[in-house]
XYZ file of C-alpha atoms in Angstrom:
634
model
C -47.646 -142.244 99.420
C -47.947 -143.557 102.968
C -45.683 -146.052 104.689
C -48.550 -148.510 105.133
C -49.294 -148.297 101.412
C -45.620 -148.946 100.676
C -45.612 -152.086 102.839
C -48.805 -153.416 101.255
C -47.401 -152.851 97.764
C -44.232 -154.715 98.723
C -46.390 -157.614 99.882
C -48.301 -157.485 96.587
C -44.929 -157.683 94.869
C -44.004 -160.782 96.864
C -47.271 -162.483 95.885
C -46.714 -161.602 92.229
C -43.119 -162.812 92.431
C -44.222 -166.255 93.594
C -46.638 -166.648 90.678
C -44.051 -165.450 88.186
C -41.375 -167.696 89.695
C -43.429 -170.854 89.152
C -43.661 -170.174 85.425
C -40.061 -168.986 85.092
C -38.677 -171.962 87.031
C -40.272 -174.400 84.588
C -39.013 -172.394 81.626
C -35.514 -172.278 83.103
C -35.450 -176.041 83.673
C -36.566 -176.784 80.132
C -34.010 -174.476 78.573
C -31.208 -175.594 80.863
C -31.522 -179.233 79.810
C -33.032 -179.227 76.313
C -31.737 -175.804 75.128
C -35.211 -175.117 73.699
C -36.548 -171.565 73.926
C -40.114 -172.693 74.610
C -42.559 -170.052 73.369
C -45.449 -172.391 74.211
C -44.658 -172.247 77.932
C -47.144 -169.423 78.454
C -49.782 -171.659 76.878
C -49.209 -174.261 79.609
C -49.809 -171.532 82.180
C -53.055 -170.576 80.444
C -54.221 -174.187 80.127
C -53.509 -174.655 83.852
C -56.029 -172.020 84.941
C -58.683 -173.194 82.466
C -58.351 -176.838 83.494
C -58.424 -175.794 87.156
C -61.651 -173.874 86.527
C -63.328 -176.955 85.025
C -62.035 -179.362 87.660
C -63.062 -177.130 90.551
C -66.519 -176.674 89.021
C -67.051 -180.404 88.389
C -64.961 -182.167 91.034
C -64.503 -179.521 93.706
C -67.456 -180.757 95.724
C -66.176 -184.352 95.744
C -62.373 -184.168 95.941
C -61.975 -180.600 97.180
C -60.600 -177.305 95.868
C -56.886 -177.843 96.483
C -56.698 -181.375 95.041
C -58.452 -180.012 91.946
C -55.698 -177.413 91.481
C -53.025 -180.083 91.887
C -54.830 -182.355 89.439
C -54.954 -179.492 86.927
C -51.180 -179.052 87.183
C -50.690 -182.807 86.673
C -52.924 -182.672 83.582
C -50.747 -179.904 82.153
C -47.652 -181.994 82.964
C -49.159 -184.872 80.959
C -49.814 -182.466 78.084
C -46.208 -181.284 78.260
C -44.900 -184.853 78.170
C -47.116 -185.608 75.173
C -45.835 -182.533 73.342
C -42.233 -183.504 74.026
C -42.684 -187.086 72.831
C -44.759 -186.379 69.725
C -43.205 -183.120 68.546
C -39.982 -181.964 70.155
C -38.186 -185.324 69.940
C -38.421 -185.040 66.181
C -36.649 -181.687 66.036
C -33.961 -181.856 68.751
C -31.269 -182.024 66.069
C -32.783 -179.176 64.065
C -31.363 -175.658 64.458
C -32.430 -174.045 67.729
C -34.381 -171.318 65.967
C -36.521 -173.907 64.210
C -37.340 -175.393 67.591
C -38.455 -171.923 68.630
C -40.629 -171.714 65.509
C -42.228 -175.071 66.341
C -43.098 -174.016 69.911
C -44.502 -170.724 68.607
C -46.762 -172.635 66.211
C -47.734 -174.997 69.030
C -48.793 -171.991 71.107
C -51.123 -170.886 68.294
C -52.715 -174.332 68.190
C -53.182 -174.473 71.966
C -54.746 -170.989 72.087
C -57.419 -171.909 69.573
C -57.913 -175.250 71.300
C -58.710 -173.376 74.505
C -60.986 -171.009 72.550
C -62.870 -173.958 71.042
C -63.322 -175.829 74.329
C -63.949 -173.015 76.828
C -65.138 -170.179 74.593
C -64.012 -166.538 74.340
C -65.544 -165.274 77.604
C -63.511 -164.716 80.741
C -64.118 -167.383 83.400
C -64.030 -166.304 87.042
C -63.281 -169.088 89.510
C -64.327 -169.370 93.152
C -62.407 -168.096 96.149
C -59.998 -170.466 97.862
C -61.678 -172.187 100.845
C -60.323 -170.866 104.142
C -58.557 -167.976 102.412
C -61.512 -165.867 101.300
C -60.982 -163.021 103.739
C -58.247 -160.520 104.454
C -55.929 -159.545 107.270
C -55.181 -156.085 108.602
C -51.608 -154.874 108.053
C -50.782 -151.386 109.358
C -54.426 -150.437 109.100
C -54.858 -151.755 105.524
C -56.601 -154.923 104.390
C -54.492 -157.492 102.585
C -55.957 -160.662 100.945
C -55.294 -163.860 102.859
C -54.800 -165.748 99.605
C -51.945 -163.452 98.614
C -50.234 -164.310 101.913
C -50.555 -167.957 100.916
C -48.901 -167.203 97.567
C -46.058 -165.381 99.320
C -45.322 -168.579 101.234
C -45.894 -170.862 98.239
C -42.991 -169.416 96.226
C -40.209 -170.194 98.733
C -41.784 -173.592 99.462
C -41.668 -174.564 95.775
C -38.109 -173.214 95.565
C -37.108 -175.385 98.527
C -38.765 -178.497 97.076
C -37.019 -177.938 93.737
C -33.693 -177.496 95.517
C -34.190 -180.800 97.348
C -35.212 -182.550 94.133
C -32.241 -181.263 92.157
C -29.561 -181.676 94.839
C -30.636 -184.670 96.915
C -31.847 -187.151 94.314
C -30.109 -189.080 91.568
C -32.558 -187.720 89.012
C -31.730 -184.194 90.106
C -28.022 -184.912 89.720
C -28.632 -186.081 86.163
C -30.632 -182.930 85.411
C -27.843 -180.699 86.750
C -25.288 -182.671 84.763
C -27.388 -182.339 81.594
C -27.597 -178.599 82.204
C -23.800 -178.434 82.091
C -23.170 -180.966 79.292
C -26.113 -183.019 78.076
C -24.017 -184.851 75.473
C -21.692 -186.209 78.139
C -24.682 -187.451 80.146
C -25.843 -189.361 77.091
C -22.348 -190.781 76.578
C -22.451 -192.174 80.132
C -25.423 -194.360 79.229
C -28.275 -192.224 80.561
C -31.479 -192.463 78.541
C -31.441 -188.877 77.350
C -34.844 -189.059 75.655
C -36.743 -189.933 78.819
C -34.716 -187.476 80.875
C -35.804 -184.719 78.487
C -39.421 -185.906 78.721
C -39.334 -185.849 82.519
C -37.794 -182.377 82.615
C -40.316 -181.038 80.108
C -43.183 -182.558 82.107
C -41.851 -180.998 85.321
C -41.520 -177.611 83.621
C -45.072 -177.872 82.277
C -46.278 -178.935 85.746
C -44.793 -175.800 87.303
C -46.365 -173.599 84.624
C -49.715 -175.355 85.061
C -49.498 -175.008 88.838
C -48.730 -171.307 88.456
C -51.816 -170.928 86.282
C -54.048 -172.984 88.567
C -53.034 -170.941 91.606
C -54.187 -167.794 89.789
C -57.782 -169.055 89.667
C -58.915 -167.270 92.887
C -57.042 -164.061 91.903
C -58.038 -163.346 88.304
C -60.387 -164.629 85.606
C -59.115 -167.048 82.995
C -58.750 -165.387 79.598
C -57.132 -166.044 76.236
C -54.449 -163.375 76.610
C -52.778 -164.942 79.644
C -50.238 -166.882 77.590
C -48.687 -163.830 75.923
C -48.971 -161.724 79.070
C -46.932 -164.188 81.129
C -44.389 -165.513 78.619
C -42.614 -162.189 78.097
C -42.208 -161.606 81.829
C -41.106 -165.235 82.346
C -38.396 -164.937 79.691
C -37.164 -161.756 81.338
C -36.969 -163.444 84.735
C -35.084 -166.439 83.339
C -32.565 -164.260 81.492
C -32.030 -161.824 84.367
C -31.565 -164.652 86.852
C -29.369 -166.673 84.500
C -30.512 -169.344 82.056
C -30.897 -172.642 83.894
C -30.555 -171.179 87.418
C -33.590 -171.843 89.636
C -32.397 -169.620 92.544
C -31.564 -166.954 89.979
C -35.117 -167.138 88.628
C -36.534 -166.586 92.126
C -34.257 -163.630 92.857
C -35.047 -162.092 89.465
C -38.792 -162.592 90.010
C -38.503 -160.857 93.381
C -36.491 -157.993 91.927
C -38.864 -157.339 89.031
C -42.084 -157.807 91.000
C -40.942 -155.476 93.766
C -39.809 -152.807 91.317
C -43.251 -152.944 89.717
C -44.874 -152.686 93.132
C -42.779 -149.630 94.005
C -43.723 -147.993 90.691
C -47.404 -148.502 91.498
C -46.883 -147.073 94.991
C -45.137 -143.986 93.620
C -47.926 -143.294 91.125
C -47.828 -139.811 89.600
C -44.806 -137.843 90.823
C -43.775 -134.312 89.883
C -40.020 -133.855 89.511
C -38.641 -130.408 88.628
C -42.023 -129.356 87.321
C -42.409 -132.462 85.149
C -45.131 -134.999 85.991
C -43.910 -138.594 85.716
C -46.369 -141.480 85.904
C -44.423 -144.303 87.494
C -47.517 -146.511 87.282
C -47.151 -146.583 83.493
C -43.562 -147.772 83.866
C -44.865 -151.167 84.987
C -45.282 -151.973 81.279
C -41.562 -151.760 80.676
C -39.706 -151.940 83.990
C -38.791 -155.621 83.575
C -37.237 -154.951 80.162
C -35.267 -152.022 81.548
C -33.938 -154.326 84.277
C -33.062 -156.990 81.720
C -31.249 -154.500 79.492
C -29.204 -153.168 82.429
C -28.331 -156.651 83.707
C -27.332 -158.006 80.286
C -25.171 -154.992 79.520
C -23.412 -155.252 82.894
C -23.425 -159.057 83.289
C -24.126 -160.856 80.004
C -24.913 -164.245 81.575
C -27.448 -162.966 84.115
C -27.158 -162.550 87.870
C -26.585 -166.239 88.678
C -25.890 -167.631 85.228
C -22.763 -168.888 83.553
C -21.758 -169.263 79.903
C -23.585 -172.184 78.312
C -21.459 -175.036 77.074
C -21.637 -175.451 73.293
C -24.049 -178.115 72.150
C -22.824 -180.842 69.826
C -26.326 -181.165 68.429
C -25.820 -178.072 66.324
C -26.981 -178.018 62.756
C -24.640 -178.647 59.853
C -22.262 -175.860 58.873
C -23.671 -173.477 56.314
C -22.431 -173.781 52.760
C -20.718 -170.733 51.240
C -23.009 -168.365 49.382
C -22.853 -168.923 45.654
C -23.556 -166.226 43.111
C -26.869 -166.970 41.331
C -26.464 -168.857 38.089
C -27.963 -168.031 34.732
C -31.214 -169.909 35.414
C -31.654 -168.174 38.763
C -31.047 -164.828 37.095
C -33.697 -165.523 34.454
C -36.117 -166.638 37.180
C -35.514 -163.410 39.103
C -36.319 -161.265 36.081
C -39.378 -163.385 35.295
C -40.744 -162.891 38.810
C -40.070 -159.166 38.627
C -41.892 -158.945 35.286
C -44.857 -160.815 36.749
C -44.982 -158.406 39.685
C -44.967 -155.454 37.291
C -47.865 -156.905 35.297
C -49.869 -158.072 38.321
C -51.969 -154.881 38.876
C -52.947 -154.969 35.209
C -53.941 -158.631 35.442
C -55.933 -158.038 38.659
C -57.727 -154.883 37.584
C -61.094 -156.440 38.527
C -59.878 -157.267 42.033
C -58.420 -154.186 43.791
C -57.831 -156.187 46.957
C -55.091 -158.145 45.205
C -53.089 -154.927 44.795
C -53.553 -154.059 48.485
C -52.492 -157.569 49.517
C -49.433 -157.443 47.268
C -48.327 -154.176 48.899
C -48.477 -155.937 52.281
C -46.561 -158.922 50.867
C -43.803 -156.724 49.439
C -43.398 -154.771 52.695
C -43.241 -158.040 54.629
C -40.585 -159.332 52.214
C -38.340 -156.307 52.808
C -38.820 -156.548 56.578
C -37.934 -160.266 56.537
C -34.940 -159.697 54.254
C -33.564 -157.036 56.608
C -33.918 -159.402 59.571
C -32.289 -162.238 57.632
C -29.349 -159.954 56.870
C -28.257 -160.077 60.529
C -29.609 -163.517 61.414
C -28.168 -165.563 58.556
C -24.917 -164.023 57.283
C -24.106 -162.230 60.547
C -25.333 -164.947 62.931
C -27.098 -162.461 65.260
C -30.499 -163.615 66.473
C -32.913 -160.750 67.068
C -36.245 -160.932 68.905
C -36.773 -157.178 68.632
C -36.411 -156.279 64.961
C -39.866 -154.683 64.996
C -38.311 -151.741 66.868
C -36.714 -150.452 63.660
C -39.800 -151.186 61.573
C -41.817 -149.137 64.061
C -39.237 -146.360 64.301
C -39.321 -145.941 60.535
C -43.124 -145.911 60.526
C -43.418 -143.395 63.375
C -40.662 -141.204 61.920
C -42.495 -141.039 58.595
C -45.795 -140.211 60.303
C -44.312 -137.531 62.566
C -42.344 -135.907 59.755
C -45.503 -135.542 57.685
C -47.833 -134.525 60.526
C -45.625 -132.428 62.780
C -43.023 -130.951 60.408
C -45.309 -130.886 57.357
C -42.604 -132.462 55.188
C -43.623 -133.852 51.803
C -44.287 -137.555 51.786
C -41.340 -138.152 49.438
C -38.935 -136.428 51.824
C -40.340 -138.294 54.825
C -39.872 -141.579 52.989
C -36.164 -140.802 52.586
C -35.570 -139.518 56.133
C -37.558 -142.163 58.046
C -35.120 -145.049 57.317
C -32.283 -142.829 58.590
C -34.147 -142.384 61.889
C -34.573 -146.161 62.160
C -30.897 -146.639 61.325
C -29.967 -144.235 64.115
C -32.009 -146.314 66.545
C -30.207 -149.441 65.348
C -26.891 -147.580 65.705
C -27.678 -146.799 69.355
C -29.106 -150.190 70.354
C -26.630 -152.160 68.275
C -23.671 -150.752 70.208
C -24.887 -152.703 73.240
C -26.368 -155.713 71.440
C -23.334 -156.820 69.409
C -21.406 -157.407 72.622
C -23.610 -160.413 73.352
C -24.437 -163.586 71.457
C -26.997 -166.361 71.307
C -30.122 -166.187 73.456
C -28.734 -163.301 75.509
C -28.308 -161.181 72.381
C -31.844 -162.060 71.295
C -33.299 -161.103 74.669
C -31.425 -157.793 74.767
C -32.849 -156.893 71.359
C -36.274 -157.789 72.753
C -35.677 -155.538 75.763
C -34.800 -152.528 73.619
C -37.778 -153.189 71.353
C -40.190 -153.339 74.295
C -38.724 -150.158 75.776
C -39.301 -148.434 72.436
C -42.832 -149.834 72.294
C -43.595 -148.589 75.810
C -42.404 -145.071 74.929
C -44.640 -144.958 71.848
C -47.533 -146.487 73.788
C -47.415 -143.974 76.651
C -46.212 -140.715 75.077
C -49.673 -139.452 74.191
C -48.639 -135.892 73.353
C -46.007 -136.944 70.790
C -46.865 -140.386 69.410
C -50.606 -140.450 70.063
C -50.198 -143.092 72.767
C -52.230 -146.267 72.401
C -54.336 -144.667 69.645
C -51.320 -144.053 67.426
C -51.252 -141.519 64.585
C -53.767 -141.213 61.779
C -53.969 -139.215 58.573
C -50.586 -140.421 57.295
C -51.465 -140.556 53.605
C -49.123 -140.657 50.618
C -48.770 -137.807 48.118
C -51.619 -137.037 45.748
C -49.963 -138.742 42.797
C -49.821 -141.945 44.842
C -53.470 -141.911 45.920
C -54.165 -144.591 43.326
C -53.180 -147.896 44.936
C -51.605 -149.096 41.723
C -49.193 -146.180 41.711
C -48.321 -146.799 45.335
C -47.837 -150.480 44.517
C -45.274 -149.628 41.837
C -43.426 -147.301 44.231
C -43.398 -150.048 46.858
C -42.231 -152.616 44.307
C -39.368 -150.376 43.167
C -38.150 -149.622 46.708
C -38.577 -153.177 47.997
C -36.920 -154.799 44.984
C -34.106 -152.264 45.106
C -33.651 -152.761 48.851
C -33.536 -156.554 48.657
C -31.161 -156.537 45.689
C -28.899 -154.049 47.487
C -28.822 -156.250 50.607
C -27.875 -159.230 48.440
C -25.209 -157.197 46.656
C -23.685 -156.212 50.012
C -23.489 -159.878 50.993
C -21.423 -160.645 47.889
C -19.071 -157.729 48.617
C -15.899 -158.004 50.740
C -17.948 -156.706 53.682
C -20.407 -159.572 53.280
C -17.654 -162.177 53.133
C -16.011 -160.671 56.222
C -19.357 -160.708 58.012
C -19.827 -164.420 57.347
C -16.231 -165.123 58.361
C -16.904 -163.524 61.731
C -20.039 -165.611 62.082
C -18.307 -168.914 61.294
C -15.163 -168.346 63.367
C -14.732 -165.285 65.555
C -11.225 -166.290 66.628
C -9.909 -166.851 63.114
C -11.474 -163.641 61.843
C -9.952 -161.740 64.736
C -6.564 -163.377 64.138
C -6.369 -162.009 60.596
C -7.203 -158.487 61.738
C -10.993 -158.260 61.380
C -12.904 -156.227 63.954
C -15.851 -158.630 64.190
C -17.923 -156.525 66.582
C -17.576 -153.469 64.363
C -18.635 -155.498 61.326
C -21.667 -156.775 63.196
C -22.519 -153.265 64.378
C -22.484 -151.966 60.791
C -24.660 -154.898 59.713
C -27.045 -154.131 62.578
C -27.398 -150.534 61.403
C -27.936 -151.555 57.775
C -30.621 -154.066 58.772
C -32.352 -151.465 60.944
C -32.289 -148.923 58.115
C -33.985 -151.246 55.622
C -36.506 -152.345 58.269
C -37.242 -148.640 58.777
C -37.879 -148.265 55.046
C -40.379 -151.128 55.254
C -42.035 -149.415 58.236
C -42.325 -146.093 56.408
C -43.909 -147.801 53.390
C -46.314 -149.562 55.744
C -47.361 -146.300 57.432
C -48.215 -144.600 54.144
C -49.979 -147.686 52.784
C -52.313 -147.875 55.798
C -52.674 -144.139 56.450
C -51.987 -144.626 60.142
C -49.573 -146.194 62.596
C -50.040 -147.663 66.090
C -47.750 -149.100 68.794
C -48.637 -152.607 67.591
C -46.073 -152.160 64.811
C -43.303 -152.238 67.453
C -44.752 -154.963 69.641
C -43.058 -158.296 70.202
C -45.715 -159.956 68.045
C -44.367 -158.124 64.995
C -40.827 -159.290 65.775
C -42.070 -162.869 66.105
C -43.801 -162.573 62.736
C -40.458 -161.567 61.217
C -38.733 -164.555 62.816
C -41.401 -166.895 61.476
C -41.003 -165.470 57.966
C -37.226 -165.932 57.955
C -37.287 -169.429 59.411
C -40.227 -170.584 57.318
C -38.454 -169.634 54.108
C -35.007 -170.832 55.139
C -32.234 -169.190 57.103
C -29.423 -170.465 54.892
C -30.698 -169.089 51.587
C -30.928 -165.500 50.383
C -34.305 -166.014 48.755
C -35.612 -167.745 51.907
C -36.885 -164.659 53.776
C -38.756 -163.460 50.682
C -40.394 -166.873 50.223
C -41.161 -167.072 53.943
C -42.641 -163.562 54.049
C -44.887 -164.224 51.070
C -45.968 -167.619 52.436
C -46.633 -166.468 55.999
C -48.445 -163.239 55.056
C -50.571 -164.986 52.434
C -51.410 -167.851 54.799
C -52.251 -165.424 57.606
C -54.567 -163.420 55.331
C -56.196 -166.428 53.689
C -56.666 -168.535 56.805
C -57.911 -165.628 58.938
C -60.589 -164.793 56.373
C -61.878 -168.353 56.055
C -62.062 -169.752 59.576
C -62.699 -168.579 63.126
C -59.864 -170.793 64.348
C -57.217 -169.333 62.075
C -54.466 -169.522 64.703
C -54.813 -173.294 65.026
C -54.820 -173.805 61.268
C -51.871 -171.457 60.754
C -49.980 -173.110 63.610
C -50.688 -176.582 62.227
C -49.429 -175.553 58.782
C -46.250 -174.092 60.291
C -45.702 -177.257 62.373
C -46.150 -179.396 59.278
C -43.666 -177.298 57.343
C -41.149 -177.403 60.225
C -41.372 -181.198 60.463
C -41.203 -181.778 56.712
C -38.787 -178.977 55.772
C -36.583 -178.165 58.788
C -34.267 -176.233 56.462
C -37.152 -174.009 55.306
C -39.145 -173.979 52.086
C -36.442 -172.354 49.963
C -33.766 -174.447 51.664
C -35.658 -177.627 50.799
C -36.035 -176.520 47.181
C -32.314 -175.775 46.985
C -31.550 -179.195 48.458
C -33.647 -180.902 45.790
C -31.948 -178.913 43.023
C -28.484 -179.782 44.371
C -29.389 -183.479 44.554
C -30.607 -183.489 40.967
C -27.502 -181.669 39.770
C -25.272 -184.119 41.630
C -27.177 -187.054 40.183
C -26.858 -185.579 36.670
C -23.102 -185.118 37.150
C -22.665 -188.721 38.361
C -24.721 -190.011 35.464
C -22.637 -188.019 32.968
C -19.404 -189.289 34.503
C -20.553 -192.896 34.321
């Protein structure tokens, strides 16, 4: 740990901060004006480097290296404008979470589009002309191109500041960030303003990707690798704040650089690998900032949008027909292994479907009735799975006992994290849940001696009497059906009504003596407990567990299930879980480009059924009942 090494790592941090800022600035602009949490923004970054690779290879000799990079960013801007016009304009009045679902599906389509056009191999671009060498700093060599990137970040920040503060268009963008509905009321063409902002955001992401061409090879994982860090930067800096995004990018990049410089350090006889902390340091920073300053370092509370979805209808107890349908479905599930005796895979798939249904139902419990959006629900699924595995392997507990204790461990995790999370709301709440989930994932990923590290834990098999998959299926069916019915029963209890009252009007609920935060905290713990039960069932069904069960991808899958089925119906998460898991399994087994097909199906469902599959079905039933009542009255 020399001083010269410390300086060089700080400079590496500055170069990384500039690249991260370009992506985060575009994301911040898009959210500030359109209020869309754009999960496809990382895809624009990835497309930028791939397009730059092709343009440099084909046009570099004629128009030059740097114009090719700029042309790549402009191509991504055109793609962003096309996406906004053809897709996002159709869903601006849909609930914000459905917009998130649409951009997630769009990211799947873009990833497979890149795979189809450029192939799966990594593509290494040429060095930047004139910046191929290095300079000596305190006796160490530092790449000249990284010095260029260090300068590029502040230059882009300055140009954005001039654009947003010294032009009429920039004034309109800042006004839309504060109150976009008022801007529309003043006669501004809001549609084209949104298109321009989205194109600018995509341009910045594409430019960030193109500028990475001389530093790293283009690969298909770049979208997911950058989007998480970009979201963190935007939230830490303050949603919609460009200077805040730059300061947050500097803070996070430099902390990572310092961790790399520290390396392996022994403190009080304990060896700590600070290098491994780079996987989670940004989420630790985000958690600390959101707990201390909920709106970010430079942010401010967002004004409420008047494009919100319609108010949710009160939950109605299921009628006689719905009750008969529930028992019919349950009877079919009981008979299914007997009907599919010639196809054992059906039983295995149904176990996965049932576990997914319980996981989605537990997430819906806090998202729908409680109004708390979570991007990190996989933390409790993973905690339950790891608890079950460790109880069986390390403490030699019977599988039955582990299955009862594991959900309690997950509930304790939800109890701890929920104390901080329920103090926030909206996107900030969602990002804090994501931060805690990623911290939990990093611990499981790196704690080799306890959790098995990246390899996970194997040999987590159920008891002997459950070795037959049909027996395990019936156990899973009993626990999942009981868990979902218990969650529904809680929602029809006084606690459930109080929970929905706090969601619909915090002030009124508080005025009549309800402790809304405490109600939400209890709901958070209950949801985490049932997610832990789903995780424990998953661990024993697969015989192993890995850190992937806690990763953000698992949380996104849960979100997709809930939104696909319908957020405003109790049966929605079950329908969404069954649909998504079945589609994922079926599509992945029948095509190499399963992401694109799955994304296209999700986009189609979002455009046709913005209220979800179950929500659409309920709407049709209500219309028919209303029509029958009017006909009877006439």
